[in-house]
């Protein structure tokens, strides 16, 4: 997760997310009394699922993330894949795209 600190009176550069979720956590230090803030956002249709992520102790096969694409995961020797080995980028009913399963992970054969 990328974090940034936004302070002062100048507008920050646009924040663009290519993932399925963008979370903003707002915390005020009360330095400016009563002025508050304003956030403007625009949700655009997406025809790509974005990179689902790399596995620690594993390998990702596939480098395109559009509707219809598949990504295959495998684990390094000594690790076992937990979750689905193949993720498919699917169109959603809301006109966007999303992976059909969450990112798997590699568990050590000794249980860790």
PDB file of C-alpha atoms in Angstrom:
ATOM      1  CA  UNK A   1       0.000   0.000   0.000  1.00  0.00           C
ATOM      2  CA  UNK A   2       1.354   3.410  -0.978  1.00  0.00           C
ATOM      3  CA  UNK A   3       0.928   6.178   1.558  1.00  0.00           C
ATOM      4  CA  UNK A   4       1.305   9.915   1.104  1.00  0.00           C
ATOM      5  CA  UNK A   5       1.020  12.833   3.445  1.00  0.00           C
ATOM      6  CA  UNK A   6      -0.927  15.823   2.161  1.00  0.00           C
ATOM      7  CA  UNK A   7      -0.600  19.075   4.073  1.00  0.00           C
ATOM      8  CA  UNK A   8      -0.739  22.790   3.404  1.00  0.00           C
ATOM      9  CA  UNK A   9      -2.894  24.944   1.182  1.00  0.00           C
ATOM     10  CA  UNK A  10      -1.754  23.818  -2.270  1.00  0.00           C
ATOM     11  CA  UNK A  11      -3.607  21.168  -4.216  1.00  0.00           C
ATOM     12  CA  UNK A  12      -1.772  17.849  -4.432  1.00  0.00           C
ATOM     13  CA  UNK A  13      -1.206  16.167  -7.791  1.00  0.00           C
ATOM     14  CA  UNK A  14      -4.066  13.913  -8.917  1.00  0.00           C
ATOM     15  CA  UNK A  15      -4.230  10.513  -7.236  1.00  0.00           C
ATOM     16  CA  UNK A  16      -4.947   7.753  -9.751  1.00  0.00           C
ATOM     17  CA  UNK A  17      -5.777   4.200  -8.749  1.00  0.00           C
ATOM     18  CA  UNK A  18      -5.913   1.304 -11.188  1.00  0.00           C
ATOM     19  CA  UNK A  19      -7.039  -1.164  -8.546  1.00  0.00           C
ATOM     20  CA  UNK A  20     -10.534  -2.176  -7.563  1.00  0.00           C
ATOM     21  CA  UNK A  21     -10.374  -0.122  -4.372  1.00  0.00           C
ATOM     22  CA  UNK A  22      -8.961   3.230  -3.295  1.00  0.00           C
ATOM     23  CA  UNK A  23      -8.976   4.087   0.392  1.00  0.00           C
ATOM     24  CA  UNK A  24      -8.491   7.594   1.758  1.00  0.00           C
ATOM     25  CA  UNK A  25      -7.738   7.981   5.431  1.00  0.00           C
ATOM     26  CA  UNK A  26      -8.218  11.552   6.605  1.00  0.00           C
ATOM     27  CA  UNK A  27      -6.776  12.720   9.897  1.00  0.00           C
ATOM     28  CA  UNK A  28      -6.926  16.332  11.031  1.00  0.00           C
ATOM     29  CA  UNK A  29      -4.450  17.887  13.399  1.00  0.00           C
ATOM     30  CA  UNK A  30      -6.820  20.857  13.936  1.00  0.00           C
ATOM     31  CA  UNK A  31      -4.092  23.278  12.815  1.00  0.00           C
ATOM     32  CA  UNK A  32      -6.585  25.218  10.676  1.00  0.00           C
ATOM     33  CA  UNK A  33      -9.756  25.847  12.604  1.00  0.00           C
ATOM     34  CA  UNK A  34     -13.018  25.219  10.772  1.00  0.00           C
ATOM     35  CA  UNK A  35     -11.731  25.311   7.191  1.00  0.00           C
ATOM     36  CA  UNK A  36     -12.144  21.601   6.523  1.00  0.00           C
ATOM     37  CA  UNK A  37     -11.318  20.010   3.191  1.00  0.00           C
ATOM     38  CA  UNK A  38     -12.899  19.011  -0.074  1.00  0.00           C
ATOM     39  CA  UNK A  39     -12.303  15.840  -2.065  1.00  0.00           C
ATOM     40  CA  UNK A  40     -13.438  15.517  -5.667  1.00  0.00           C
ATOM     41  CA  UNK A  41     -13.356  12.132  -7.352  1.00  0.00           C
ATOM     42  CA  UNK A  42     -14.373  10.513 -10.584  1.00  0.00           C
ATOM     43  CA  UNK A  43     -14.920   6.797 -11.070  1.00  0.00           C
ATOM     44  CA  UNK A  44     -14.247   5.729 -14.641  1.00  0.00           C
ATOM     45  CA  UNK A  45     -15.201   2.452 -16.284  1.00  0.00           C
ATOM     46  CA  UNK A  46     -12.308   0.039 -16.312  1.00  0.00           C
ATOM     47  CA  UNK A  47     -11.641  -2.595 -18.906  1.00  0.00           C
ATOM     48  CA  UNK A  48      -8.536  -3.804 -17.173  1.00  0.00           C
ATOM     49  CA  UNK A  49      -8.200  -5.600 -13.865  1.00  0.00           C
ATOM     50  CA  UNK A  50      -4.763  -4.154 -13.116  1.00  0.00           C
ATOM     51  CA  UNK A  51      -1.838  -6.247 -11.935  1.00  0.00           C
ATOM     52  CA  UNK A  52      -3.145  -8.548  -9.183  1.00  0.00           C
ATOM     53  CA  UNK A  53       0.309  -8.580  -7.558  1.00  0.00           C
ATOM     54  CA  UNK A  54       3.432 -10.673  -7.141  1.00  0.00           C
ATOM     55  CA  UNK A  55       3.770 -13.554  -4.715  1.00  0.00           C
ATOM     56  CA  UNK A  56       6.453 -13.673  -2.087  1.00  0.00           C
ATOM     57  CA  UNK A  57       8.308 -16.952  -2.777  1.00  0.00           C
ATOM     58  CA  UNK A  58       6.363 -17.433  -5.999  1.00  0.00           C
ATOM     59  CA  UNK A  59       6.129 -16.685  -9.702  1.00  0.00           C
ATOM     60  CA  UNK A  60       3.514 -14.875 -11.806  1.00  0.00           C
ATOM     61  CA  UNK A  61       3.023 -15.993 -15.417  1.00  0.00           C
ATOM     62  CA  UNK A  62       1.177 -13.495 -17.583  1.00  0.00           C
ATOM     63  CA  UNK A  63       1.718  -9.793 -18.089  1.00  0.00           C
ATOM     64  CA  UNK A  64      -1.546  -8.464 -19.530  1.00  0.00           C
ATOM     65  CA  UNK A  65      -4.515  -7.726 -17.319  1.00  0.00           C
ATOM     66  CA  UNK A  66      -7.442  -7.010 -19.650  1.00  0.00           C
ATOM     67  CA  UNK A  67     -10.845  -8.696 -19.724  1.00  0.00           C
ATOM     68  CA  UNK A  68     -10.347 -12.311 -20.813  1.00  0.00           C
ATOM     69  CA  UNK A  69      -6.704 -12.499 -19.721  1.00  0.00           C
ATOM     70  CA  UNK A  70      -5.512 -15.146 -17.276  1.00  0.00           C
ATOM     71  CA  UNK A  71      -2.636 -15.036 -14.793  1.00  0.00           C
ATOM     72  CA  UNK A  72      -1.066 -18.255 -13.481  1.00  0.00           C
ATOM     73  CA  UNK A  73       0.750 -18.475 -10.146  1.00  0.00           C
ATOM     74  CA  UNK A  74       3.184 -21.064  -8.831  1.00  0.00           C
ATOM     75  CA  UNK A  75       5.408 -21.255  -5.769  1.00  0.00           C
ATOM     76  CA  UNK A  76       9.143 -21.693  -5.360  1.00  0.00           C
ATOM     77  CA  UNK A  77      10.500 -25.042  -4.208  1.00  0.00           C
ATOM     78  CA  UNK A  78       9.676 -25.635  -0.548  1.00  0.00           C
ATOM     79  CA  UNK A  79       6.412 -23.655  -0.728  1.00  0.00           C
ATOM     80  CA  UNK A  80       2.796 -24.671  -1.377  1.00  0.00           C
ATOM     81  CA  UNK A  81       0.225 -22.487  -3.152  1.00  0.00           C
ATOM     82  CA  UNK A  82      -2.802 -21.553  -1.041  1.00  0.00           C
ATOM     83  CA  UNK A  83      -5.700 -20.297  -3.162  1.00  0.00           C
ATOM     84  CA  UNK A  84      -6.407 -20.424  -6.878  1.00  0.00           C
ATOM     85  CA  UNK A  85      -3.452 -20.958  -9.220  1.00  0.00           C
ATOM     86  CA  UNK A  86      -5.214 -19.232 -12.139  1.00  0.00           C
ATOM     87  CA  UNK A  87      -6.950 -15.849 -11.931  1.00  0.00           C
ATOM     88  CA  UNK A  88      -9.174 -14.638 -14.787  1.00  0.00           C
ATOM     89  CA  UNK A  89     -10.004 -11.004 -15.528  1.00  0.00           C
ATOM     90  CA  UNK A  90     -13.780 -10.814 -15.975  1.00  0.00           C
ATOM     91  CA  UNK A  91     -16.246  -8.105 -16.950  1.00  0.00           C
ATOM     92  CA  UNK A  92     -18.540  -7.112 -14.083  1.00  0.00           C
ATOM     93  CA  UNK A  93     -22.231  -6.238 -14.237  1.00  0.00           C
ATOM     94  CA  UNK A  94     -21.352  -2.622 -13.391  1.00  0.00           C
ATOM     95  CA  UNK A  95     -19.263  -2.232 -16.564  1.00  0.00           C
ATOM     96  CA  UNK A  96     -15.837  -2.601 -14.992  1.00  0.00           C
ATOM     97  CA  UNK A  97     -13.392  -5.493 -14.736  1.00  0.00           C
ATOM     98  CA  UNK A  98     -12.253  -7.571 -11.752  1.00  0.00           C
ATOM     99  CA  UNK A  99     -10.248 -10.705 -10.981  1.00  0.00           C
ATOM    100  CA  UNK A 100     -12.437 -13.721 -10.256  1.00  0.00           C
ATOM    101  CA  UNK A 101     -10.474 -14.752  -7.142  1.00  0.00           C
ATOM    102  CA  UNK A 102      -8.197 -13.050  -4.606  1.00  0.00           C
ATOM    103  CA  UNK A 103      -4.430 -13.252  -4.914  1.00  0.00           C
ATOM    104  CA  UNK A 104      -3.138 -16.608  -3.634  1.00  0.00           C
ATOM    105  CA  UNK A 105      -0.081 -16.900  -1.408  1.00  0.00           C
ATOM    106  CA  UNK A 106       2.828 -19.285  -0.944  1.00  0.00           C
ATOM    107  CA  UNK A 107       2.992 -21.112   2.393  1.00  0.00           C
ATOM    108  CA  UNK A 108       6.129 -22.900   3.492  1.00  0.00           C
ATOM    109  CA  UNK A 109       5.814 -26.682   3.400  1.00  0.00           C
ATOM    110  CA  UNK A 110       6.637 -26.651   7.113  1.00  0.00           C
ATOM    111  CA  UNK A 111       3.415 -24.675   7.714  1.00  0.00           C
ATOM    112  CA  UNK A 112       4.887 -21.172   7.920  1.00  0.00           C
TER     113      UNK A 112
END
